[in-house]
Each structure stands twice: as structure tokens, then as C-alpha cells.
Amino acid sequence: MTPSSPGCRSFVRVVESFLDGELEPSALIEGERHVASCAHCRERVALGRALKASVRELTCAPMGNEARSRLRKSMEAEMARTPSPRAAGTSSPRTRSAVVGLSFGLVAAIAAAFLVVPHLIPGLFAGPFPGLLAREAPREALAVSGDDDDALRELVAEHVHPLPMDGIDIQTVQGLEQYIGIPLRKHFPPSRARLVGARIVPVQKERAAIVQYELVPEGGGAGAPRRISVLVFDPRRIHLPSVLMRGDSQEIHQVRTTRTQGMPVAVMEDNGIGYALSGDVNEAQAVELVRYVASP
Amino acid sequence: MFLRSSRPSDDAFLDEAIGYADALNGVARRMCRDAALAEDLVQETLLKAIKGRDQFAPGTNLRSWLFRILTNLWVSRYRRAGLERATFDGPEVDPISDGWVSAETMRQLRDPEQVAISSLLRAELERALELLPEDFRMAVILIDAQDFTYEEAASALSIPMGTVMSRVHRGRKMLQKVLIEQGRSLGITKADGHAAGDAKSEPPANLQAFREKKFRGTP
Ligand SMILES: [Zn+2]
């Protein structure tokens, strides 16, 4: 068989799934049959296996005994510090997941206070931790959030150094909805901003999307287009309380603004969807743009 | 409330979790490129796992759960801790195109004695791996070094499975291109006419672009 035969072409399409053991049995058999009859694809597979093996070897970094025993000691100490609520029987699952959800220093203390008296501080949150209280922790999910600043830092970092997008047009962006559980259908009109693409990002313990646009310059100005990035998230699951609590934040027309790493960030919630917008704009523009994208 | 009782299953959990320390450390080392920082990342991962151990559903995949914690920590914290973020933007690099490479060239890139890349190219491979955009690197490492399934990697990285597949594919293509180029420049592989022609018409894996990004630093 020659390397460009139809058999090779269809094998090349699945060669990586073949190498990774991800083929259905029937496709696997077909693949093996092709490899047996094709010297070129045999080399492809051999090189693929060699590459995998070498990457594995390069990634092997066993911990030293000393480091491991340090690690064990600190794990044991942590175990003692945080007795299993199941074993101690003192904490209901609801409280537990809520506290762990925000369990860092001051934020944890504030959260704990709110759990007791959420209604005493009206207006600070859209609701009293609606997501955290109502939702069972999903299997395999753990609150690994630091604080909500992580979410905004992620937004700004994605803006400054965007990674490859998961969706690059209205349709593929919309296809990402299933991963974040909220619609991604509201975009700027073409006269205002061009959709660059969207990417799924882990924020706190949940998924959110960051959608990027290029602003259409007013009056057709030249130069590099200014970009904006919008974090679209489910406010029942992802909380940005420090935006609301930070001394320097202020509210303008239901939009909260703050600065993260020198960049303006405008946050708004509408119709059960949260938006945090940052980019190559000033604060007033960020407010105006987030209001635009958030309003129906 | 002030009980300090530790159930036997707590100890079992600790033992099982620490059993993944080497695997976590290997991945952390590749991501952090700094032994001390990697150990911090592993420690923080395991402490978080201990703290949140009641959220782990027994009988489910502890390894995948631990790596999910690690990658989340990495993304949200360590990546920002002054480390550069190798990104990959724009169409300047298109590793997806599958240039024709002769069987002979592919064979010469391998070690004839064992399932591995030629020992002459391993240092280059290590460097290429370091310079991969980190999202690609993470996907390649989880799949190749930790034997994650695509599904497990998707869950660990909080991305769709199709995205895992495309990142692994692109990551591997970049690594292969670097190997082919380095193999030629080191005279390990002979430039067979067809492949050499391809090399001219195709954009290279562009190690230089990664290096430039690397030294550009963080914003
Ligand atoms: Zn073939």
C-alpha cells in the first residue's frame, strides 16, 4: 500500500485514537489489519509509540524520600486539623459544601457568617449563595477555588495572552453551551464588535466561558483593533463576592466595577447569567459594553 | 464539634492519595519546570484533597480527581506565579497539516533498540516539550505519561473531549516536527527529496516562535 492510498488516509485520521487505545473494537481491528499490511503506517505507529514512551520517561519525576515524608506529615496534620465531618457527625452536607466552596481565610469567615444570617445583609449578593445551598456537590468535583479574584485574574490573563479558542464562530461558540450550562447566544452586532471566539475555562470549581471580541473602530480608524474579553458564567455556581466587597469597587447602573492587575473589570448579572468584562477599554466603556452584552 | 477522631478510612484515603504523589510530581515538574515549585504544587494539591476528602465519592476515580485539583490549582494559581505563559496565537504555526514523511525518516527518529525516540534526540524532545503551549503540554502529558483516557483528561482539564483530542493531536504534531527538523540538522535523518520539499512549503514547528514567547515574559 502506498502512503496516500485511501486505506492510509482513513487510518491516519484515527492513528492517534489507535495509539491511545480509544478506538471501538471494530475500528481497532480494522486499524490493526491496515497496519499489518502497510509498512508506512507501521512506521507511523512505531514512531507514535516511541514518542509516547519518551514523553512518559521525561515526565517521570519520583519524589525523594525526604520530600515524601514531609508531604505525609503535612497531610496528617491537615487530616487532624479538619476532622471528617462524616465521622464527627457535626456538620450537615449542605453547610459543609458551602463552607468548603469558599474556604479561604477571610472569605471563609465571611461566608460562614452569611450562612447563619444571609438575610441580614441584603443586596450584597444576588441571593444567599443560591447555588451553593441548593446544589449537591457533583461527584468528582471539589472546591478548588482560591477566591473570586482568581476568576478575574483568569479573565485578564486570557485577555492579555489568549489561548487557542474552543469555538471560533457563532455556531461553534453556541456549541460550548452544553459545557457551561448557560446560553452563549448574545453577541455584539457586527457594526460594534467582531466575534473572535470563545474558550471554556475552569473558574473556581466550575466551567465558564470567555468570549472575545474585536471592537470595530469608530470612523474606521486604523491600527491594531482593541479587544475585549467577557467571562460568561452561571452566578449560581460562580461567585465574585469580593468584587462587591472590595473597598474600591463601586456600582454604576447595576454594574460593579473594579480593577484587576491594572485592567478595568465590569461585572453585571442579568436574567440569571453573570458577565465580567475586561479589555482594552476604560472603565466607562467597560460599563457600557457589559450593559450592552448583558441586557436582553 | 471538637472531636479529633480519625476514621480508618481517613488513613486509607491518605495512603491512597499519597500513592499518586510521584505521578502528580512528574506532571507538576513538567508544568512548573522547577522542582521546588512542583513539590509545592503537589503538596497543595494533596492538602486540598485531604481537606475536601468528604466530597470525594468513594469508588470513583481518585487519580482523576487529584489531577483535576492539580490542574485547577495550576491554572488558577501557579501559572500566574511569575511563570511565563507560553501561548500560541495566530495562524503562524499550523501543526495540523500532516506533512508527508518517509517511513525511513520515521524509522531513523526512533531508537532501534527500544520503544523510544532516538537517544540523540531526547534532549531536543525534552526542550520541545517544555516549549509546547502549556494547554497542549498538559493534554499530551496526561494522555501519554499518565495514560489518561480522553474522557478522564477532559474531566481533569474541564474541557470538552474534542478539545482534548485536538490539543493532543496538535501537541504531538509540534513535537514530531521539531524531531524531524532536529533530526535533519543533526544528520540523523537523511533529507529525502519529497519530505524536504514539504519542509520548505510548510511552516516549521517554529521552535523559535515559542522561544521568543517564552522570553517575552508575563504582562
Ligand atoms: Zn497505511
PDB file of N, CA and C in Angstrom, chain A residues 137-217:
ATOM      1  N   ALA A 137     -22.974  18.759  45.733  1.00  0.00           N
ATOM      2  CA  ALA A 137     -21.657  18.775  45.100  1.00  0.00           C
ATOM      3  C   ALA A 137     -21.597  17.653  44.082  1.00  0.00           C
ATOM      4  N   PRO A 138     -21.225  17.952  42.842  1.00  0.00           N
ATOM      5  CA  PRO A 138     -21.178  16.892  41.850  1.00  0.00           C
ATOM      6  C   PRO A 138     -20.096  15.888  42.214  1.00  0.00           C
ATOM      7  N   ARG A 139     -20.320  14.659  41.809  1.00  0.00           N
ATOM      8  CA  ARG A 139     -19.265  13.665  42.002  1.00  0.00           C
ATOM      9  C   ARG A 139     -18.021  14.156  41.309  1.00  0.00           C
ATOM     10  N   GLU A 140     -16.897  13.845  41.831  1.00  0.00           N
ATOM     11  CA  GLU A 140     -15.620  14.189  41.226  1.00  0.00           C
ATOM     12  C   GLU A 140     -15.328  15.685  41.246  1.00  0.00           C
ATOM     13  N   ALA A 141     -16.200  16.479  41.834  1.00  0.00           N
ATOM     14  CA  ALA A 141     -15.906  17.901  41.839  1.00  0.00           C
ATOM     15  C   ALA A 141     -15.440  18.297  43.222  1.00  0.00           C
ATOM     16  N   LEU A 142     -14.486  19.174  43.269  1.00  0.00           N
ATOM     17  CA  LEU A 142     -14.034  19.663  44.559  1.00  0.00           C
ATOM     18  C   LEU A 142     -13.871  21.160  44.434  1.00  0.00           C
ATOM     19  N   ALA A 143     -14.191  21.823  45.516  1.00  0.00           N
ATOM     20  CA  ALA A 143     -13.987  23.256  45.503  1.00  0.00           C
ATOM     21  C   ALA A 143     -12.499  23.522  45.545  1.00  0.00           C
ATOM     22  N   VAL A 144     -11.948  23.917  44.446  1.00  0.00           N
ATOM     23  CA  VAL A 144     -10.530  24.230  44.444  1.00  0.00           C
ATOM     24  C   VAL A 144     -10.345  25.729  44.218  1.00  0.00           C
ATOM     25  N   SER A 145     -11.410  26.464  44.436  1.00  0.00           N
ATOM     26  CA  SER A 145     -11.315  27.890  44.224  1.00  0.00           C
ATOM     27  C   SER A 145     -10.428  28.489  45.292  1.00  0.00           C
ATOM     28  N   GLY A 146      -9.641  29.465  44.910  1.00  0.00           N
ATOM     29  CA  GLY A 146      -8.970  30.263  45.911  1.00  0.00           C
ATOM     30  C   GLY A 146      -9.985  31.293  46.316  1.00  0.00           C
ATOM     31  N   ASP A 147      -9.992  32.399  45.651  1.00  0.00           N
ATOM     32  CA  ASP A 147     -11.046  33.372  45.874  1.00  0.00           C
ATOM     33  C   ASP A 147     -11.530  33.804  44.513  1.00  0.00           C
ATOM     34  N   ASP A 148     -12.480  34.683  44.507  1.00  0.00           N
ATOM     35  CA  ASP A 148     -13.029  35.065  43.220  1.00  0.00           C
ATOM     36  C   ASP A 148     -12.054  35.908  42.427  1.00  0.00           C
ATOM     37  N   ASP A 149     -11.026  36.453  43.077  1.00  0.00           N
ATOM     38  CA  ASP A 149     -10.021  37.182  42.316  1.00  0.00           C
ATOM     39  C   ASP A 149      -9.387  36.273  41.270  1.00  0.00           C
ATOM     40  N   ASP A 150      -9.304  34.992  41.586  1.00  0.00           N
ATOM     41  CA  ASP A 150      -8.795  34.042  40.609  1.00  0.00           C
ATOM     42  C   ASP A 150      -9.586  34.119  39.316  1.00  0.00           C
ATOM     43  N   ALA A 151     -10.898  34.238  39.458  1.00  0.00           N
ATOM     44  CA  ALA A 151     -11.754  34.295  38.271  1.00  0.00           C
ATOM     45  C   ALA A 151     -11.413  35.530  37.449  1.00  0.00           C
ATOM     46  N   LEU A 152     -11.229  36.645  38.123  1.00  0.00           N
ATOM     47  CA  LEU A 152     -10.948  37.872  37.380  1.00  0.00           C
ATOM     48  C   LEU A 152      -9.524  37.883  36.837  1.00  0.00           C
ATOM     49  N   ARG A 153      -8.617  37.282  37.607  1.00  0.00           N
ATOM     50  CA  ARG A 153      -7.246  37.180  37.090  1.00  0.00           C
ATOM     51  C   ARG A 153      -7.208  36.306  35.842  1.00  0.00           C
ATOM     52  N   GLU A 154      -7.997  35.236  35.887  1.00  0.00           N
ATOM     53  CA  GLU A 154      -8.088  34.343  34.729  1.00  0.00           C
ATOM     54  C   GLU A 154      -8.610  35.110  33.519  1.00  0.00           C
ATOM     55  N   LEU A 155      -9.645  35.914  33.763  1.00  0.00           N
ATOM     56  CA  LEU A 155     -10.222  36.718  32.681  1.00  0.00           C
ATOM     57  C   LEU A 155      -9.162  37.639  32.075  1.00  0.00           C
ATOM     58  N   VAL A 156      -8.449  38.334  32.942  1.00  0.00           N
ATOM     59  CA  VAL A 156      -7.457  39.292  32.445  1.00  0.00           C
ATOM     60  C   VAL A 156      -6.310  38.560  31.748  1.00  0.00           C
ATOM     61  N   ALA A 157      -5.890  37.434  32.338  1.00  0.00           N
ATOM     62  CA  ALA A 157      -4.797  36.669  31.720  1.00  0.00           C
ATOM     63  C   ALA A 157      -5.207  36.148  30.350  1.00  0.00           C
ATOM     64  N   GLU A 158      -6.423  35.657  30.261  1.00  0.00           N
ATOM     65  CA  GLU A 158      -6.914  35.170  28.963  1.00  0.00           C
ATOM     66  C   GLU A 158      -6.984  36.309  27.960  1.00  0.00           C
ATOM     67  N   HIS A 159      -7.304  37.476  28.492  1.00  0.00           N
ATOM     68  CA  HIS A 159      -7.399  38.614  27.584  1.00  0.00           C
ATOM     69  C   HIS A 159      -6.021  38.986  27.045  1.00  0.00           C
ATOM     70  N   VAL A 160      -5.063  39.052  27.946  1.00  0.00           N
ATOM     71  CA  VAL A 160      -3.741  39.523  27.563  1.00  0.00           C
ATOM     72  C   VAL A 160      -3.028  38.486  26.678  1.00  0.00           C
ATOM     73  N   HIS A 161      -3.142  37.234  27.075  1.00  0.00           N
ATOM     74  CA  HIS A 161      -2.498  36.159  26.311  1.00  0.00           C
ATOM     75  C   HIS A 161      -3.519  35.100  25.958  1.00  0.00           C
ATOM     76  N   PRO A 162      -4.329  35.345  24.968  1.00  0.00           N
ATOM     77  CA  PRO A 162      -5.383  34.360  24.688  1.00  0.00           C
ATOM     78  C   PRO A 162      -4.805  33.017  24.248  1.00  0.00           C
ATOM     79  N   LEU A 163      -5.389  31.964  24.753  1.00  0.00           N
ATOM     80  CA  LEU A 163      -5.020  30.618  24.309  1.00  0.00           C
ATOM     81  C   LEU A 163      -5.897  30.243  23.124  1.00  0.00           C
ATOM     82  N   PRO A 164      -5.589  29.141  22.475  1.00  0.00           N
ATOM     83  CA  PRO A 164      -6.423  28.758  21.327  1.00  0.00           C
ATOM     84  C   PRO A 164      -7.890  28.638  21.734  1.00  0.00           C
ATOM     85  N   MET A 165      -8.744  29.106  20.862  1.00  0.00           N
ATOM     86  CA  MET A 165     -10.166  29.120  21.167  1.00  0.00           C
ATOM     87  C   MET A 165     -10.771  27.732  20.971  1.00  0.00           C
ATOM     88  N   ASP A 166     -11.814  27.461  21.732  1.00  0.00           N
ATOM     89  CA  ASP A 166     -12.566  26.225  21.539  1.00  0.00           C
ATOM     90  C   ASP A 166     -13.678  26.403  20.511  1.00  0.00           C
ATOM     91  N   GLY A 167     -14.113  27.611  20.333  1.00  0.00           N
ATOM     92  CA  GLY A 167     -15.124  27.902  19.314  1.00  0.00           C
ATOM     93  C   GLY A 167     -14.741  29.198  18.635  1.00  0.00           C
ATOM     94  N   ILE A 168     -14.946  29.281  17.330  1.00  0.00           N
ATOM     95  CA  ILE A 168     -14.457  30.469  16.647  1.00  0.00           C
ATOM     96  C   ILE A 168     -15.525  31.164  15.812  1.00  0.00           C
ATOM     97  N   ASP A 169     -16.751  30.666  15.869  1.00  0.00           N
ATOM     98  CA  ASP A 169     -17.811  31.404  15.204  1.00  0.00           C
ATOM     99  C   ASP A 169     -19.089  31.195  16.004  1.00  0.00           C
ATOM    100  N   ILE A 170     -20.159  31.870  15.605  1.00  0.00           N
ATOM    101  CA  ILE A 170     -21.363  31.854  16.424  1.00  0.00           C
ATOM    102  C   ILE A 170     -21.829  30.433  16.688  1.00  0.00           C
ATOM    103  N   GLN A 171     -21.720  29.577  15.679  1.00  0.00           N
ATOM    104  CA  GLN A 171     -22.212  28.210  15.859  1.00  0.00           C
ATOM    105  C   GLN A 171     -21.355  27.393  16.819  1.00  0.00           C
ATOM    106  N   THR A 172     -20.043  27.429  16.615  1.00  0.00           N
ATOM    107  CA  THR A 172     -19.195  26.609  17.494  1.00  0.00           C
ATOM    108  C   THR A 172     -19.175  27.185  18.911  1.00  0.00           C
ATOM    109  N   VAL A 173     -19.305  28.504  19.009  1.00  0.00           N
ATOM    110  CA  VAL A 173     -19.391  29.100  20.345  1.00  0.00           C
ATOM    111  C   VAL A 173     -20.663  28.621  21.036  1.00  0.00           C
ATOM    112  N   GLN A 174     -21.739  28.619  20.285  1.00  0.00           N
ATOM    113  CA  GLN A 174     -23.004  28.150  20.861  1.00  0.00           C
ATOM    114  C   GLN A 174     -22.897  26.688  21.285  1.00  0.00           C
ATOM    115  N   GLY A 175     -22.094  25.926  20.545  1.00  0.00           N
ATOM    116  CA  GLY A 175     -21.890  24.526  20.887  1.00  0.00           C
ATOM    117  C   GLY A 175     -21.240  24.332  22.251  1.00  0.00           C
ATOM    118  N   LEU A 176     -20.627  25.381  22.774  1.00  0.00           N
ATOM    119  CA  LEU A 176     -19.966  25.264  24.086  1.00  0.00           C
ATOM    120  C   LEU A 176     -20.965  25.399  25.236  1.00  0.00           C
ATOM    121  N   GLU A 177     -22.177  25.801  24.911  1.00  0.00           N
ATOM    122  CA  GLU A 177     -23.194  25.997  25.956  1.00  0.00           C
ATOM    123  C   GLU A 177     -23.359  24.780  26.829  1.00  0.00           C
ATOM    124  N   GLN A 178     -23.291  23.606  26.174  1.00  0.00           N
ATOM    125  CA  GLN A 178     -23.531  22.383  26.933  1.00  0.00           C
ATOM    126  C   GLN A 178     -22.512  22.192  28.042  1.00  0.00           C
ATOM    127  N   TYR A 179     -21.358  22.816  27.910  1.00  0.00           N
ATOM    128  CA  TYR A 179     -20.331  22.626  28.936  1.00  0.00           C
ATOM    129  C   TYR A 179     -20.455  23.621  30.073  1.00  0.00           C
ATOM    130  N   ILE A 180     -21.112  24.715  29.844  1.00  0.00           N
ATOM    131  CA  ILE A 180     -21.224  25.689  30.934  1.00  0.00           C
ATOM    132  C   ILE A 180     -22.662  25.819  31.419  1.00  0.00           C
ATOM    133  N   GLY A 181     -23.598  25.252  30.663  1.00  0.00           N
ATOM    134  CA  GLY A 181     -24.975  25.223  31.137  1.00  0.00           C
ATOM    135  C   GLY A 181     -25.708  26.550  31.067  1.00  0.00           C
ATOM    136  N   ILE A 182     -25.180  27.495  30.340  1.00  0.00           N
ATOM    137  CA  ILE A 182     -25.902  28.750  30.124  1.00  0.00           C
ATOM    138  C   ILE A 182     -25.728  29.183  28.669  1.00  0.00           C
ATOM    139  N   PRO A 183     -26.707  29.949  28.184  1.00  0.00           N
ATOM    140  CA  PRO A 183     -26.647  30.297  26.760  1.00  0.00           C
ATOM    141  C   PRO A 183     -25.481  31.216  26.402  1.00  0.00           C
ATOM    142  N   LEU A 184     -24.984  31.041  25.198  1.00  0.00           N
ATOM    143  CA  LEU A 184     -23.908  31.898  24.673  1.00  0.00           C
ATOM    144  C   LEU A 184     -24.362  32.471  23.329  1.00  0.00           C
ATOM    145  N   ARG A 185     -25.544  33.019  23.347  1.00  0.00           N
ATOM    146  CA  ARG A 185     -26.120  33.431  22.061  1.00  0.00           C
ATOM    147  C   ARG A 185     -26.142  34.928  21.861  1.00  0.00           C
ATOM    148  N   LYS A 186     -25.923  35.652  22.946  1.00  0.00           N
ATOM    149  CA  LYS A 186     -26.000  37.104  22.833  1.00  0.00           C
ATOM    150  C   LYS A 186     -24.629  37.644  22.445  1.00  0.00           C
ATOM    151  N   HIS A 187     -24.553  38.270  21.292  1.00  0.00           N
ATOM    152  CA  HIS A 187     -23.279  38.844  20.875  1.00  0.00           C
ATOM    153  C   HIS A 187     -23.482  40.291  20.460  1.00  0.00           C
ATOM    154  N   PHE A 188     -22.395  40.975  20.242  1.00  0.00           N
ATOM    155  CA  PHE A 188     -22.484  42.348  19.763  1.00  0.00           C
ATOM    156  C   PHE A 188     -22.863  42.335  18.287  1.00  0.00           C
ATOM    157  N   PRO A 189     -23.536  43.394  17.826  1.00  0.00           N
ATOM    158  CA  PRO A 189     -23.805  43.461  16.384  1.00  0.00           C
ATOM    159  C   PRO A 189     -22.492  43.686  15.631  1.00  0.00           C
ATOM    160  N   PRO A 190     -22.436  43.218  14.377  1.00  0.00           N
ATOM    161  CA  PRO A 190     -21.182  43.312  13.614  1.00  0.00           C
ATOM    162  C   PRO A 190     -20.659  44.745  13.497  1.00  0.00           C
ATOM    163  N   SER A 191     -21.558  45.708  13.579  1.00  0.00           N
ATOM    164  CA  SER A 191     -21.104  47.094  13.473  1.00  0.00           C
ATOM    165  C   SER A 191     -20.337  47.520  14.723  1.00  0.00           C
ATOM    166  N   ARG A 192     -20.514  46.749  15.789  1.00  0.00           N
ATOM    167  CA  ARG A 192     -19.927  47.141  17.067  1.00  0.00           C
ATOM    168  C   ARG A 192     -18.644  46.355  17.367  1.00  0.00           C
ATOM    169  N   ALA A 193     -18.760  45.035  17.229  1.00  0.00           N
ATOM    170  CA  ALA A 193     -17.609  44.206  17.585  1.00  0.00           C
ATOM    171  C   ALA A 193     -17.683  42.889  16.844  1.00  0.00           C
ATOM    172  N   ARG A 194     -16.511  42.393  16.485  1.00  0.00           N
ATOM    173  CA  ARG A 194     -16.422  41.135  15.757  1.00  0.00           C
ATOM    174  C   ARG A 194     -16.103  40.024  16.745  1.00  0.00           C
ATOM    175  N   LEU A 195     -16.843  38.924  16.643  1.00  0.00           N
ATOM    176  CA  LEU A 195     -16.590  37.765  17.499  1.00  0.00           C
ATOM    177  C   LEU A 195     -15.272  37.112  17.095  1.00  0.00           C
ATOM    178  N   VAL A 196     -14.347  36.988  18.044  1.00  0.00           N
ATOM    179  CA  VAL A 196     -13.072  36.305  17.767  1.00  0.00           C
ATOM    180  C   VAL A 196     -13.195  34.823  18.089  1.00  0.00           C
ATOM    181  N   GLY A 197     -13.852  34.535  19.212  1.00  0.00           N
ATOM    182  CA  GLY A 197     -14.019  33.136  19.594  1.00  0.00           C
ATOM    183  C   GLY A 197     -14.269  33.015  21.079  1.00  0.00           C
ATOM    184  N   ALA A 198     -14.413  31.783  21.522  1.00  0.00           N
ATOM    185  CA  ALA A 198     -14.678  31.551  22.934  1.00  0.00           C
ATOM    186  C   ALA A 198     -13.917  30.330  23.399  1.00  0.00           C
ATOM    187  N   ARG A 199     -13.672  30.296  24.682  1.00  0.00           N
ATOM    188  CA  ARG A 199     -12.890  29.217  25.260  1.00  0.00           C
ATOM    189  C   ARG A 199     -13.522  28.834  26.588  1.00  0.00           C
ATOM    190  N   ILE A 200     -13.535  27.541  26.865  1.00  0.00           N
ATOM    191  CA  ILE A 200     -14.008  27.075  28.167  1.00  0.00           C
ATOM    192  C   ILE A 200     -12.873  27.251  29.168  1.00  0.00           C
ATOM    193  N   VAL A 201     -13.179  27.807  30.307  1.00  0.00           N
ATOM    194  CA  VAL A 201     -12.144  27.961  31.340  1.00  0.00           C
ATOM    195  C   VAL A 201     -12.665  27.412  32.668  1.00  0.00           C
ATOM    196  N   PRO A 202     -11.768  26.784  33.428  1.00  0.00           N
ATOM    197  CA  PRO A 202     -12.186  26.386  34.767  1.00  0.00           C
ATOM    198  C   PRO A 202     -12.126  27.597  35.691  1.00  0.00           C
ATOM    199  N   VAL A 203     -13.225  27.896  36.324  1.00  0.00           N
ATOM    200  CA  VAL A 203     -13.255  29.009  37.269  1.00  0.00           C
ATOM    201  C   VAL A 203     -13.826  28.479  38.567  1.00  0.00           C
ATOM    202  N   GLN A 204     -13.108  28.724  39.639  1.00  0.00           N
ATOM    203  CA  GLN A 204     -13.466  28.105  40.895  1.00  0.00           C
ATOM    204  C   GLN A 204     -13.630  26.614  40.598  1.00  0.00           C
ATOM    205  N   LYS A 205     -14.713  25.992  40.942  1.00  0.00           N
ATOM    206  CA  LYS A 205     -14.755  24.567  40.614  1.00  0.00           C
ATOM    207  C   LYS A 205     -15.668  24.309  39.421  1.00  0.00           C
ATOM    208  N   GLU A 206     -15.996  25.348  38.718  1.00  0.00           N
ATOM    209  CA  GLU A 206     -16.989  25.226  37.653  1.00  0.00           C
ATOM    210  C   GLU A 206     -16.375  25.619  36.312  1.00  0.00           C
ATOM    211  N   ARG A 207     -17.169  25.398  35.281  1.00  0.00           N
ATOM    212  CA  ARG A 207     -16.741  25.851  33.969  1.00  0.00           C
ATOM    213  C   ARG A 207     -17.432  27.162  33.632  1.00  0.00           C
ATOM    214  N   ALA A 208     -16.699  28.001  32.961  1.00  0.00           N
ATOM    215  CA  ALA A 208     -17.292  29.217  32.430  1.00  0.00           C
ATOM    216  C   ALA A 208     -16.729  29.392  31.031  1.00  0.00           C
ATOM    217  N   ALA A 209     -17.219  30.400  30.336  1.00  0.00           N
ATOM    218  CA  ALA A 209     -16.680  30.672  29.006  1.00  0.00           C
ATOM    219  C   ALA A 209     -16.091  32.067  28.998  1.00  0.00           C
ATOM    220  N   ILE A 210     -15.017  32.221  28.249  1.00  0.00           N
ATOM    221  CA  ILE A 210     -14.526  33.564  27.982  1.00  0.00           C
ATOM    222  C   ILE A 210     -14.695  33.811  26.490  1.00  0.00           C
ATOM    223  N   VAL A 211     -15.468  34.826  26.177  1.00  0.00           N
ATOM    224  CA  VAL A 211     -15.754  35.146  24.780  1.00  0.00           C
ATOM    225  C   VAL A 211     -14.966  36.404  24.432  1.00  0.00           C
ATOM    226  N   GLN A 212     -14.314  36.353  23.292  1.00  0.00           N
ATOM    227  CA  GLN A 212     -13.501  37.501  22.898  1.00  0.00           C
ATOM    228  C   GLN A 212     -14.027  38.187  21.661  1.00  0.00           C
ATOM    229  N   TYR A 213     -13.915  39.495  21.674  1.00  0.00           N
ATOM    230  CA  TYR A 213     -14.357  40.298  20.534  1.00  0.00           C
ATOM    231  C   TYR A 213     -13.276  41.292  20.154  1.00  0.00           C
ATOM    232  N   GLU A 214     -13.320  41.690  18.907  1.00  0.00           N
ATOM    233  CA  GLU A 214     -12.529  42.831  18.469  1.00  0.00           C
ATOM    234  C   GLU A 214     -13.490  43.976  18.229  1.00  0.00           C
ATOM    235  N   LEU A 215     -13.214  45.094  18.841  1.00  0.00           N
ATOM    236  CA  LEU A 215     -14.104  46.236  18.664  1.00  0.00           C
ATOM    237  C   LEU A 215     -13.907  46.833  17.278  1.00  0.00           C
ATOM    238  N   VAL A 216     -15.001  47.170  16.657  1.00  0.00           N
ATOM    239  CA  VAL A 216     -14.920  47.845  15.362  1.00  0.00           C
ATOM    240  C   VAL A 216     -14.600  49.303  15.640  1.00  0.00           C
ATOM    241  N   PRO A 217     -13.479  49.796  15.094  1.00  0.00           N
ATOM    242  CA  PRO A 217     -13.102  51.173  15.422  1.00  0.00           C
ATOM    243  C   PRO A 217     -14.126  52.166  14.890  1.00  0.00           C
TER     244      PRO A 217
END
